[in-house]
mmCIF file of N, CA and C in Angstrom:
data_model
loop_
_atom_site.group_PDB
_atom_site.id
_atom_site.type_symbol
_atom_site.label_atom_id
_atom_site.label_comp_id
_atom_site.label_asym_id
_atom_site.label_seq_id
_atom_site.Cartn_x
_atom_site.Cartn_y
_atom_site.Cartn_z
ATOM 1 N N UNK A 1 23.694 16.800 -11.893
ATOM 2 C CA UNK A 1 22.462 16.101 -12.225
ATOM 3 C C UNK A 1 22.243 16.166 -13.741
ATOM 4 N N UNK A 2 21.860 15.044 -14.323
ATOM 5 C CA UNK A 2 21.682 14.939 -15.773
ATOM 6 C C UNK A 2 20.467 15.750 -16.230
ATOM 7 N N UNK A 3 20.602 16.348 -17.398
ATOM 8 C CA UNK A 3 19.527 17.168 -17.965
ATOM 9 C C UNK A 3 18.911 16.482 -19.179
ATOM 10 N N UNK A 4 17.819 17.055 -19.633
ATOM 11 C CA UNK A 4 17.160 16.576 -20.847
ATOM 12 C C UNK A 4 18.115 16.697 -22.032
ATOM 13 N N UNK A 5 18.894 17.754 -22.063
ATOM 14 C CA UNK A 5 19.870 17.918 -23.146
ATOM 15 C C UNK A 5 20.869 16.757 -23.154
ATOM 16 N N UNK A 6 21.322 16.350 -21.965
ATOM 17 C CA UNK A 6 22.228 15.202 -21.869
ATOM 18 C C UNK A 6 21.581 13.952 -22.460
ATOM 19 N N UNK A 7 20.323 13.750 -22.138
ATOM 20 C CA UNK A 7 19.602 12.587 -22.659
ATOM 21 C C UNK A 7 19.502 12.656 -24.183
ATOM 22 N N UNK A 8 19.158 13.824 -24.703
ATOM 23 C CA UNK A 8 19.037 13.991 -26.157
ATOM 24 C C UNK A 8 20.379 13.833 -26.863
ATOM 25 N N UNK A 9 21.459 14.276 -26.224
ATOM 26 C CA UNK A 9 22.789 14.106 -26.822
ATOM 27 C C UNK A 9 23.087 12.624 -27.011
ATOM 28 N N UNK A 10 22.628 11.808 -26.078
ATOM 29 C CA UNK A 10 22.865 10.369 -26.156
ATOM 30 C C UNK A 10 21.952 9.656 -27.137
ATOM 31 N N UNK A 11 20.690 10.023 -27.176
ATOM 32 C CA UNK A 11 19.722 9.310 -28.023
ATOM 33 C C UNK A 11 19.528 9.941 -29.392
ATOM 34 N N UNK A 12 19.848 11.216 -29.498
ATOM 35 C CA UNK A 12 19.685 11.914 -30.766
ATOM 36 C C UNK A 12 18.487 12.843 -30.744
ATOM 37 N N UNK A 13 18.514 13.776 -31.668
ATOM 38 C CA UNK A 13 17.481 14.803 -31.736
ATOM 39 C C UNK A 13 16.413 14.511 -32.781
ATOM 40 N N UNK A 14 16.484 13.339 -33.418
ATOM 41 C CA UNK A 14 15.506 13.005 -34.452
ATOM 42 C C UNK A 14 14.092 13.024 -33.880
ATOM 43 N N UNK A 15 13.203 13.693 -34.586
ATOM 44 C CA UNK A 15 11.792 13.703 -34.193
ATOM 45 C C UNK A 15 10.956 13.816 -35.466
ATOM 46 N N UNK A 16 9.963 12.972 -35.563
ATOM 47 C CA UNK A 16 9.057 12.984 -36.712
ATOM 48 C C UNK A 16 7.751 13.596 -36.261
ATOM 49 N N UNK A 17 7.137 14.408 -37.122
ATOM 50 C CA UNK A 17 5.923 15.127 -36.765
ATOM 51 C C UNK A 17 4.850 14.936 -37.834
ATOM 52 N N UNK A 18 3.633 15.297 -37.468
ATOM 53 C CA UNK A 18 2.514 15.323 -38.408
ATOM 54 C C UNK A 18 1.786 16.651 -38.239
ATOM 55 N N UNK A 19 0.906 16.951 -39.189
ATOM 56 C CA UNK A 19 0.073 18.145 -39.071
ATOM 57 C C UNK A 19 -1.323 17.708 -38.609
ATOM 58 N N UNK A 20 -2.101 18.625 -38.054
ATOM 59 C CA UNK A 20 -3.438 18.266 -37.580
ATOM 60 C C UNK A 20 -4.343 17.699 -38.670
ATOM 61 N N UNK A 21 -4.103 18.092 -39.922
ATOM 62 C CA UNK A 21 -4.945 17.634 -41.031
ATOM 63 C C UNK A 21 -4.533 16.262 -41.564
ATOM 64 N N UNK A 22 -3.354 15.776 -41.182
ATOM 65 C CA UNK A 22 -2.926 14.455 -41.646
ATOM 66 C C UNK A 22 -3.921 13.404 -41.174
ATOM 67 N N UNK A 23 -4.138 12.411 -42.004
ATOM 68 C CA UNK A 23 -5.105 11.363 -41.660
ATOM 69 C C UNK A 23 -4.528 10.411 -40.620
ATOM 70 N N UNK A 24 -5.431 9.719 -39.970
ATOM 71 C CA UNK A 24 -5.032 8.687 -39.028
ATOM 72 C C UNK A 24 -4.173 7.651 -39.736
ATOM 73 N N UNK A 25 -4.542 7.283 -40.964
ATOM 74 C CA UNK A 25 -3.778 6.306 -41.747
ATOM 75 C C UNK A 25 -2.338 6.783 -41.965
ATOM 76 N N UNK A 26 -2.171 8.044 -42.400
ATOM 77 C CA UNK A 26 -0.827 8.596 -42.632
ATOM 78 C C UNK A 26 -0.001 8.581 -41.344
ATOM 79 N N UNK A 27 -0.657 8.960 -40.267
ATOM 80 C CA UNK A 27 0.037 9.047 -38.986
ATOM 81 C C UNK A 27 0.464 7.666 -38.500
ATOM 82 N N UNK A 28 -0.436 6.703 -38.562
ATOM 83 C CA UNK A 28 -0.104 5.346 -38.130
ATOM 84 C C UNK A 28 0.975 4.732 -39.018
ATOM 85 N N UNK A 29 0.928 5.034 -40.314
ATOM 86 C CA UNK A 29 1.943 4.513 -41.236
ATOM 87 C C UNK A 29 3.320 5.067 -40.867
ATOM 88 N N UNK A 30 3.394 6.375 -40.606
ATOM 89 C CA UNK A 30 4.660 6.995 -40.202
ATOM 90 C C UNK A 30 5.185 6.355 -38.913
ATOM 91 N N UNK A 31 4.305 6.180 -37.945
ATOM 92 C CA UNK A 31 4.721 5.600 -36.675
ATOM 93 C C UNK A 31 5.220 4.167 -36.861
ATOM 94 N N UNK A 32 4.560 3.411 -37.722
ATOM 95 C CA UNK A 32 4.984 2.030 -37.979
ATOM 96 C C UNK A 32 6.333 2.010 -38.703
ATOM 97 N N UNK A 33 6.491 2.862 -39.708
ATOM 98 C CA UNK A 33 7.741 2.901 -40.476
ATOM 99 C C UNK A 33 8.931 3.305 -39.612
ATOM 100 N N UNK A 34 8.723 4.263 -38.744
ATOM 101 C CA UNK A 34 9.811 4.777 -37.905
ATOM 102 C C UNK A 34 9.937 4.021 -36.578
ATOM 103 N N UNK A 35 9.008 3.108 -36.330
ATOM 104 C CA UNK A 35 8.984 2.321 -35.092
ATOM 105 C C UNK A 35 8.994 3.229 -33.854
ATOM 106 N N UNK A 36 8.039 4.154 -33.867
ATOM 107 C CA UNK A 36 7.905 5.106 -32.761
ATOM 108 C C UNK A 36 6.502 5.009 -32.180
ATOM 109 N N UNK A 37 6.359 5.402 -30.924
ATOM 110 C CA UNK A 37 5.084 5.284 -30.236
ATOM 111 C C UNK A 37 4.258 6.552 -30.193
ATOM 112 N N UNK A 38 4.839 7.669 -30.648
ATOM 113 C CA UNK A 38 4.106 8.939 -30.600
ATOM 114 C C UNK A 38 4.718 9.935 -31.564
ATOM 115 N N UNK A 39 3.886 10.883 -31.999
ATOM 116 C CA UNK A 39 4.355 11.974 -32.850
ATOM 117 C C UNK A 39 3.750 13.288 -32.372
ATOM 118 N N UNK A 40 4.565 14.332 -32.297
ATOM 119 C CA UNK A 40 4.013 15.654 -32.034
ATOM 120 C C UNK A 40 3.202 16.117 -33.246
ATOM 121 N N UNK A 41 2.146 16.858 -32.973
ATOM 122 C CA UNK A 41 1.304 17.430 -34.027
ATOM 123 C C UNK A 41 1.649 18.918 -34.097
ATOM 124 N N UNK A 42 2.120 19.347 -35.284
ATOM 125 C CA UNK A 42 2.648 20.698 -35.462
ATOM 126 C C UNK A 42 1.761 21.501 -36.401
ATOM 127 N N UNK A 43 1.460 22.739 -35.993
ATOM 128 C CA UNK A 43 0.710 23.651 -36.848
ATOM 129 C C UNK A 43 1.314 25.039 -36.693
ATOM 130 N N UNK A 44 1.688 25.636 -37.808
ATOM 131 C CA UNK A 44 2.297 26.961 -37.762
ATOM 132 C C UNK A 44 3.583 26.999 -36.963
ATOM 133 N N UNK A 45 4.333 25.908 -36.983
ATOM 134 C CA UNK A 45 5.591 25.842 -36.256
ATOM 135 C C UNK A 45 5.456 25.598 -34.766
ATOM 136 N N UNK A 46 4.251 25.408 -34.287
ATOM 137 C CA UNK A 46 4.009 25.195 -32.852
ATOM 138 C C UNK A 46 3.457 23.798 -32.599
ATOM 139 N N UNK A 47 3.803 23.245 -31.457
ATOM 140 C CA UNK A 47 3.259 21.947 -31.051
ATOM 141 C C UNK A 47 1.852 22.186 -30.513
ATOM 142 N N UNK A 48 0.853 21.642 -31.216
ATOM 143 C CA UNK A 48 -0.538 21.850 -30.809
ATOM 144 C C UNK A 48 -1.151 20.581 -30.204
ATOM 145 N N UNK A 49 -0.431 19.478 -30.301
ATOM 146 C CA UNK A 49 -0.925 18.230 -29.746
ATOM 147 C C UNK A 49 0.119 17.146 -29.874
ATOM 148 N N UNK A 50 -0.220 15.987 -29.371
ATOM 149 C CA UNK A 50 0.634 14.816 -29.530
ATOM 150 C C UNK A 50 -0.291 13.630 -29.756
ATOM 151 N N UNK A 51 0.104 12.754 -30.661
ATOM 152 C CA UNK A 51 -0.692 11.567 -30.956
ATOM 153 C C UNK A 51 0.158 10.348 -30.654
ATOM 154 N N UNK A 52 -0.421 9.419 -29.877
ATOM 155 C CA UNK A 52 0.322 8.229 -29.470
ATOM 156 C C UNK A 52 -0.484 6.965 -29.721
ATOM 157 N N UNK A 53 0.202 5.841 -29.596
ATOM 158 C CA UNK A 53 -0.467 4.544 -29.698
ATOM 159 C C UNK A 53 -1.602 4.461 -28.682
ATOM 160 N N UNK A 54 -1.383 5.038 -27.537
ATOM 161 C CA UNK A 54 -2.405 5.024 -26.489
ATOM 162 C C UNK A 54 -3.645 5.802 -26.927
ATOM 163 N N UNK A 55 -3.458 6.938 -27.596
ATOM 164 C CA UNK A 55 -4.596 7.709 -28.124
ATOM 165 C C UNK A 55 -5.384 6.860 -29.112
ATOM 166 N N UNK A 56 -4.665 6.172 -29.979
ATOM 167 C CA UNK A 56 -5.327 5.316 -30.965
ATOM 168 C C UNK A 56 -6.138 4.225 -30.267
ATOM 169 N N UNK A 57 -5.549 3.577 -29.295
ATOM 170 C CA UNK A 57 -6.246 2.494 -28.587
ATOM 171 C C UNK A 57 -7.487 3.020 -27.856
ATOM 172 N N UNK A 58 -7.351 4.170 -27.202
ATOM 173 C CA UNK A 58 -8.483 4.744 -26.473
ATOM 174 C C UNK A 58 -9.662 5.049 -27.390
ATOM 175 N N UNK A 59 -9.353 5.633 -28.549
ATOM 176 C CA UNK A 59 -10.415 6.059 -29.452
ATOM 177 C C UNK A 59 -10.936 4.939 -30.334
ATOM 178 N N UNK A 60 -10.129 3.926 -30.568
ATOM 179 C CA UNK A 60 -10.558 2.821 -31.438
ATOM 180 C C UNK A 60 -11.784 2.118 -30.869
ATOM 181 N N UNK A 61 -11.897 2.055 -29.560
ATOM 182 C CA UNK A 61 -13.049 1.378 -28.958
ATOM 183 C C UNK A 61 -14.334 2.181 -29.099
ATOM 184 N N UNK A 62 -14.223 3.461 -29.459
ATOM 185 C CA UNK A 62 -15.406 4.304 -29.631
ATOM 186 C C UNK A 62 -16.101 4.088 -30.972
ATOM 187 N N UNK A 63 -15.410 3.480 -31.926
ATOM 188 C CA UNK A 63 -15.985 3.241 -33.246
ATOM 189 C C UNK A 63 -16.802 1.952 -33.204
ATOM 190 N N UNK A 64 -18.100 2.071 -33.496
ATOM 191 C CA UNK A 64 -18.980 0.907 -33.367
ATOM 192 C C UNK A 64 -18.986 0.019 -34.603
ATOM 193 N N UNK A 65 -18.998 0.596 -35.797
ATOM 194 C CA UNK A 65 -19.065 -0.218 -37.007
ATOM 195 C C UNK A 65 -17.690 -0.434 -37.624
ATOM 196 N N UNK A 66 -17.026 0.651 -37.936
ATOM 197 C CA UNK A 66 -15.695 0.522 -38.525
ATOM 198 C C UNK A 66 -14.862 1.736 -38.144
ATOM 199 N N UNK A 67 -13.601 1.556 -38.192
ATOM 200 C CA UNK A 67 -12.665 2.612 -37.853
ATOM 201 C C UNK A 67 -12.316 3.386 -39.122
ATOM 202 N N UNK A 68 -12.603 4.668 -39.133
ATOM 203 C CA UNK A 68 -12.326 5.515 -40.286
ATOM 204 C C UNK A 68 -10.873 5.981 -40.226
ATOM 205 N N UNK A 69 -10.038 5.407 -41.067
ATOM 206 C CA UNK A 69 -8.620 5.760 -41.074
ATOM 207 C C UNK A 69 -8.330 7.070 -41.788
ATOM 208 N N UNK A 70 -9.349 7.684 -42.352
ATOM 209 C CA UNK A 70 -9.142 8.948 -43.060
ATOM 210 C C UNK A 70 -9.477 10.166 -42.205
ATOM 211 N N UNK A 71 -9.909 9.963 -40.967
ATOM 212 C CA UNK A 71 -10.196 11.113 -40.110
ATOM 213 C C UNK A 71 -8.896 11.850 -39.796
ATOM 214 N N UNK A 72 -8.971 13.165 -39.633
ATOM 215 C CA UNK A 72 -7.748 13.913 -39.320
ATOM 216 C C UNK A 72 -7.263 13.588 -37.905
ATOM 217 N N UNK A 73 -5.959 13.538 -37.757
ATOM 218 C CA UNK A 73 -5.368 13.176 -36.471
ATOM 219 C C UNK A 73 -5.737 14.196 -35.386
ATOM 220 N N UNK A 74 -6.127 15.419 -35.779
ATOM 221 C CA UNK A 74 -6.509 16.429 -34.781
ATOM 222 C C UNK A 74 -7.676 15.954 -33.916
ATOM 223 N N UNK A 75 -8.513 15.063 -34.468
ATOM 224 C CA UNK A 75 -9.675 14.599 -33.698
ATOM 225 C C UNK A 75 -9.291 13.601 -32.623
ATOM 226 N N UNK A 76 -8.093 13.038 -32.696
ATOM 227 C CA UNK A 76 -7.668 12.018 -31.734
ATOM 228 C C UNK A 76 -6.487 12.437 -30.872
ATOM 229 N N UNK A 77 -5.804 13.511 -31.241
ATOM 230 C CA UNK A 77 -4.581 13.912 -30.534
ATOM 231 C C UNK A 77 -4.892 14.372 -29.107
ATOM 232 N N UNK A 78 -3.893 14.259 -28.265
ATOM 233 C CA UNK A 78 -3.979 14.764 -26.896
ATOM 234 C C UNK A 78 -3.524 16.225 -26.892
ATOM 235 N N UNK A 79 -4.298 17.053 -26.225
ATOM 236 C CA UNK A 79 -3.930 18.464 -26.053
ATOM 237 C C UNK A 79 -4.651 18.980 -24.825
ATOM 238 N N UNK A 80 -4.162 19.950 -24.124
ATOM 239 C CA UNK A 80 -2.897 20.635 -24.359
ATOM 240 C C UNK A 80 -1.708 19.698 -24.124
ATOM 241 N N UNK A 81 -0.558 20.140 -24.576
ATOM 242 C CA UNK A 81 0.653 19.327 -24.521
ATOM 243 C C UNK A 81 1.518 19.766 -23.346
ATOM 244 N N UNK A 82 1.940 18.790 -22.557
ATOM 245 C CA UNK A 82 2.948 19.045 -21.530
ATOM 246 C C UNK A 82 4.306 18.854 -22.193
ATOM 247 N N UNK A 83 5.268 19.668 -21.810
ATOM 248 C CA UNK A 83 6.584 19.584 -22.423
ATOM 249 C C UNK A 83 7.656 19.929 -21.401
ATOM 250 N N UNK A 84 8.900 19.683 -21.788
ATOM 251 C CA UNK A 84 10.039 20.037 -20.948
ATOM 252 C C UNK A 84 11.024 20.837 -21.783
ATOM 253 N N UNK A 85 11.944 21.513 -21.096
ATOM 254 C CA UNK A 85 13.006 22.251 -21.771
ATOM 255 C C UNK A 85 14.301 21.450 -21.643
ATOM 256 N N UNK A 86 15.285 21.729 -22.482
ATOM 257 C CA UNK A 86 16.534 20.971 -22.432
ATOM 258 C C UNK A 86 17.307 21.138 -21.122
ATOM 259 N N UNK A 87 17.049 22.215 -20.398
ATOM 260 C CA UNK A 87 17.777 22.462 -19.157
ATOM 261 C C UNK A 87 17.171 21.736 -17.958
ATOM 262 N N UNK A 88 15.974 21.221 -18.095
ATOM 263 C CA UNK A 88 15.349 20.520 -16.970
ATOM 264 C C UNK A 88 16.053 19.199 -16.726
ATOM 265 N N UNK A 89 15.926 18.719 -15.491
ATOM 266 C CA UNK A 89 16.594 17.471 -15.129
ATOM 267 C C UNK A 89 15.761 16.260 -15.557
ATOM 268 N N UNK A 90 16.434 15.128 -15.598
ATOM 269 C CA UNK A 90 15.747 13.875 -15.897
ATOM 270 C C UNK A 90 14.717 13.589 -14.792
ATOM 271 N N UNK A 91 15.051 13.937 -13.562
ATOM 272 C CA UNK A 91 14.101 13.777 -12.457
ATOM 273 C C UNK A 91 12.844 14.617 -12.680
ATOM 274 N N UNK A 92 13.007 15.827 -13.235
ATOM 275 C CA UNK A 92 11.851 16.664 -13.573
ATOM 276 C C UNK A 92 10.949 15.940 -14.574
ATOM 277 N N UNK A 93 11.569 15.340 -15.575
ATOM 278 C CA UNK A 93 10.803 14.597 -16.594
ATOM 279 C C UNK A 93 10.014 13.470 -15.956
ATOM 280 N N UNK A 94 10.681 12.707 -15.109
ATOM 281 C CA UNK A 94 10.021 11.583 -14.455
ATOM 282 C C UNK A 94 8.851 12.078 -13.608
ATOM 283 N N UNK A 95 9.014 13.199 -12.943
ATOM 284 C CA UNK A 95 7.943 13.751 -12.107
ATOM 285 C C UNK A 95 6.734 14.146 -12.961
ATOM 286 N N UNK A 96 6.980 14.819 -14.089
ATOM 287 C CA UNK A 96 5.881 15.232 -14.978
ATOM 288 C C UNK A 96 5.196 14.007 -15.565
ATOM 289 N N UNK A 97 5.996 13.065 -16.053
ATOM 290 C CA UNK A 97 5.431 11.863 -16.678
ATOM 291 C C UNK A 97 4.596 11.067 -15.679
ATOM 292 N N UNK A 98 5.071 10.954 -14.460
ATOM 293 C CA UNK A 98 4.350 10.207 -13.433
ATOM 294 C C UNK A 98 3.076 10.936 -13.017
ATOM 295 N N UNK A 99 3.190 12.228 -12.742
ATOM 296 C CA UNK A 99 2.036 13.001 -12.274
ATOM 297 C C UNK A 99 0.924 13.075 -13.321
ATOM 298 N N UNK A 100 1.312 13.233 -14.584
ATOM 299 C CA UNK A 100 0.334 13.406 -15.656
ATOM 300 C C UNK A 100 0.031 12.112 -16.410
ATOM 301 N N UNK A 101 0.681 11.011 -16.004
ATOM 302 C CA UNK A 101 0.500 9.696 -16.644
ATOM 303 C C UNK A 101 0.794 9.761 -18.141
ATOM 304 N N UNK A 102 1.970 10.319 -18.454
ATOM 305 C CA UNK A 102 2.401 10.489 -19.839
ATOM 306 C C UNK A 102 3.548 9.538 -20.162
ATOM 307 N N UNK A 103 3.614 9.116 -21.413
ATOM 308 C CA UNK A 103 4.713 8.272 -21.869
ATOM 309 C C UNK A 103 5.686 9.025 -22.768
ATOM 310 N N UNK A 104 5.278 10.194 -23.257
ATOM 311 C CA UNK A 104 6.113 10.978 -24.176
ATOM 312 C C UNK A 104 6.035 12.456 -23.816
ATOM 313 N N UNK A 105 7.174 13.122 -23.914
ATOM 314 C CA UNK A 105 7.238 14.561 -23.667
ATOM 315 C C UNK A 105 8.031 15.246 -24.775
ATOM 316 N N UNK A 106 7.415 16.200 -25.456
ATOM 317 C CA UNK A 106 8.186 17.014 -26.400
ATOM 318 C C UNK A 106 9.192 17.874 -25.632
ATOM 319 N N UNK A 107 10.306 18.137 -26.273
ATOM 320 C CA UNK A 107 11.326 19.020 -25.702
ATOM 321 C C UNK A 107 11.317 20.296 -26.535
ATOM 322 N N UNK A 108 11.024 21.416 -25.876
ATOM 323 C CA UNK A 108 10.957 22.710 -26.560
ATOM 324 C C UNK A 108 12.064 23.629 -26.056
ATOM 325 N N UNK A 109 12.700 24.296 -27.018
ATOM 326 C CA UNK A 109 13.701 25.304 -26.689
ATOM 327 C C UNK A 109 13.317 26.570 -27.420
ATOM 328 N N UNK A 110 13.103 27.639 -26.658
ATOM 329 C CA UNK A 110 12.640 28.910 -27.235
ATOM 330 C C UNK A 110 11.383 28.708 -28.076
ATOM 331 N N UNK A 111 10.484 27.854 -27.597
ATOM 332 C CA UNK A 111 9.215 27.613 -28.267
ATOM 333 C C UNK A 111 9.278 26.675 -29.453
ATOM 334 N N UNK A 112 10.482 26.196 -29.797
ATOM 335 C CA UNK A 112 10.657 25.309 -30.959
ATOM 336 C C UNK A 112 10.910 23.872 -30.511
ATOM 337 N N UNK A 113 10.298 22.938 -31.206
ATOM 338 C CA UNK A 113 10.478 21.517 -30.927
ATOM 339 C C UNK A 113 11.887 21.093 -31.330
ATOM 340 N N UNK A 114 12.633 20.522 -30.363
ATOM 341 C CA UNK A 114 13.984 20.047 -30.686
ATOM 342 C C UNK A 114 14.140 18.549 -30.431
ATOM 343 N N UNK A 115 13.149 17.933 -29.805
ATOM 344 C CA UNK A 115 13.250 16.507 -29.530
ATOM 345 C C UNK A 115 11.990 15.977 -28.895
ATOM 346 N N UNK A 116 11.982 14.680 -28.710
ATOM 347 C CA UNK A 116 10.874 13.995 -28.052
ATOM 348 C C UNK A 116 11.475 12.884 -27.208
ATOM 349 N N UNK A 117 11.100 12.839 -25.941
ATOM 350 C CA UNK A 117 11.626 11.775 -25.083
ATOM 351 C C UNK A 117 10.483 10.910 -24.597
ATOM 352 N N UNK A 118 10.786 9.642 -24.423
ATOM 353 C CA UNK A 118 9.794 8.685 -23.955
ATOM 354 C C UNK A 118 10.145 8.239 -22.541
ATOM 355 N N UNK A 119 9.205 7.611 -21.892
ATOM 356 C CA UNK A 119 9.457 7.071 -20.561
ATOM 357 C C UNK A 119 10.575 6.032 -20.637
ATOM 358 N N UNK A 120 10.631 5.300 -21.748
ATOM 359 C CA UNK A 120 11.716 4.330 -21.938
ATOM 360 C C UNK A 120 13.071 5.000 -21.988
ATOM 361 N N UNK A 121 13.154 6.152 -22.669
ATOM 362 C CA UNK A 121 14.413 6.909 -22.725
ATOM 363 C C UNK A 121 14.844 7.331 -21.322
ATOM 364 N N UNK A 122 13.890 7.799 -20.536
ATOM 365 C CA UNK A 122 14.187 8.272 -19.184
ATOM 366 C C UNK A 122 14.652 7.116 -18.311
ATOM 367 N N UNK A 123 13.928 6.008 -18.348
ATOM 368 C CA UNK A 123 14.295 4.845 -17.526
ATOM 369 C C UNK A 123 15.673 4.316 -17.930
ATOM 370 N N UNK A 124 15.920 4.226 -19.232
ATOM 371 C CA UNK A 124 17.220 3.746 -19.720
ATOM 372 C C UNK A 124 18.344 4.638 -19.196
ATOM 373 N N UNK A 125 18.134 5.955 -19.254
ATOM 374 C CA UNK A 125 19.138 6.898 -18.776
ATOM 375 C C UNK A 125 19.358 6.742 -17.265
ATOM 376 N N UNK A 126 18.273 6.618 -16.514
ATOM 377 C CA UNK A 126 18.394 6.469 -15.062
ATOM 378 C C UNK A 126 19.102 5.166 -14.691
ATOM 379 N N UNK A 127 18.795 4.088 -15.400
ATOM 380 C CA UNK A 127 19.458 2.807 -15.133
ATOM 381 C C UNK A 127 20.951 2.885 -15.437
ATOM 382 N N UNK A 128 21.311 3.535 -16.539
ATOM 383 C CA UNK A 128 22.728 3.690 -16.878
ATOM 384 C C UNK A 128 23.443 4.512 -15.816
ATOM 385 N N UNK A 129 22.777 5.547 -15.315
ATOM 386 C CA UNK A 129 23.363 6.382 -14.264
ATOM 387 C C UNK A 129 23.569 5.574 -12.987
ATOM 388 N N UNK A 130 22.596 4.756 -12.639
ATOM 389 C CA UNK A 130 22.729 3.906 -11.437
ATOM 390 C C UNK A 130 23.853 2.894 -11.613
ATOM 391 N N UNK A 131 23.989 2.332 -12.819
ATOM 392 C CA UNK A 131 25.069 1.370 -13.070
ATOM 393 C C UNK A 131 26.427 2.050 -12.941
ATOM 394 N N UNK A 132 26.537 3.295 -13.409
ATOM 395 C CA UNK A 132 27.791 4.042 -13.254
ATOM 396 C C UNK A 132 28.135 4.221 -11.781
ATOM 397 N N UNK A 133 27.142 4.523 -10.967
ATOM 398 C CA UNK A 133 27.357 4.679 -9.525
ATOM 399 C C UNK A 133 27.834 3.366 -8.916
ATOM 400 N N UNK A 134 27.201 2.268 -9.299
ATOM 401 C CA UNK A 134 27.603 0.944 -8.792
ATOM 402 C C UNK A 134 29.050 0.642 -9.191
ATOM 403 N N UNK A 135 29.382 0.902 -10.444
ATOM 404 C CA UNK A 135 30.739 0.651 -10.929
ATOM 405 C C UNK A 135 31.774 1.472 -10.149
ATOM 406 N N UNK A 136 31.458 2.738 -9.899
ATOM 407 C CA UNK A 136 32.373 3.589 -9.125
ATOM 408 C C UNK A 136 32.545 3.090 -7.702
ATOM 409 N N UNK A 137 31.461 2.682 -7.082
ATOM 410 C CA UNK A 137 31.539 2.161 -5.711
ATOM 411 C C UNK A 137 32.330 0.857 -5.656
ATOM 412 N N UNK A 138 32.125 -0.018 -6.623
ATOM 413 C CA UNK A 138 32.880 -1.269 -6.663
ATOM 414 C C UNK A 138 34.370 -0.983 -6.831
ATOM 415 N N UNK A 139 34.678 -0.051 -7.713
ATOM 416 C CA UNK A 139 36.082 0.320 -7.921
ATOM 417 C C UNK A 139 36.683 0.895 -6.630
ATOM 418 N N UNK A 140 35.948 1.749 -5.985
ATOM 419 C CA UNK A 140 36.406 2.347 -4.725
ATOM 420 C C UNK A 140 36.676 1.272 -3.693
ATOM 421 N N UNK A 141 35.760 0.311 -3.580
ATOM 422 C CA UNK A 141 35.944 -0.768 -2.606
ATOM 423 C C UNK A 141 37.157 -1.619 -2.934
ATOM 424 N N UNK A 142 37.355 -1.980 -4.181
ATOM 425 C CA UNK A 142 38.489 -2.806 -4.571
ATOM 426 C C UNK A 142 39.811 -2.085 -4.348
ATOM 427 N N UNK A 143 39.856 -0.818 -4.690
ATOM 428 C CA UNK A 143 41.086 -0.045 -4.520
ATOM 429 C C UNK A 143 41.443 0.072 -3.045
ATOM 430 N N UNK A 144 40.431 0.265 -2.195
ATOM 431 C CA UNK A 144 40.692 0.472 -0.768
ATOM 432 C C UNK A 144 40.858 -0.830 0.006
ATOM 433 N N UNK A 145 40.507 -1.953 -0.582
ATOM 434 C CA UNK A 145 40.687 -3.238 0.098
ATOM 435 C C UNK A 145 42.050 -3.859 -0.201
ATOM 436 N N UNK A 146 42.681 -3.409 -1.231
ATOM 437 C CA UNK A 146 43.970 -4.011 -1.636
ATOM 438 C C UNK A 146 45.125 -3.338 -0.950
#
């Protein structure tokens, strides 16, 4: 069964982070530049929250006059943070994401952030795995029919 580590080996370990004091503007700019949907919020080497496009959308409707882009991201981040370890299975990730209605999960090893996976990463991996199974079955059928 495929693990989170397998998924990270395929997609890479790159992860961009922000600090709780970083402004909403800085955070949104980073996300736009890197074309990512979420960033872990790190303080003292620990993941203390996660900020996503969904967090921004949820909170943007609360501003009646104007949206203050200089507020610290700590005021909008989601916490506590659910996470997975590299040894957990992709099915474990899907279960957590589905149960908690999450689109992103930090990957922690020995308490340290080593990656971030999205629901898209998980689905892509599962689809590739299913295609491999189909290919093997087709090959088996062709070999045994000839």
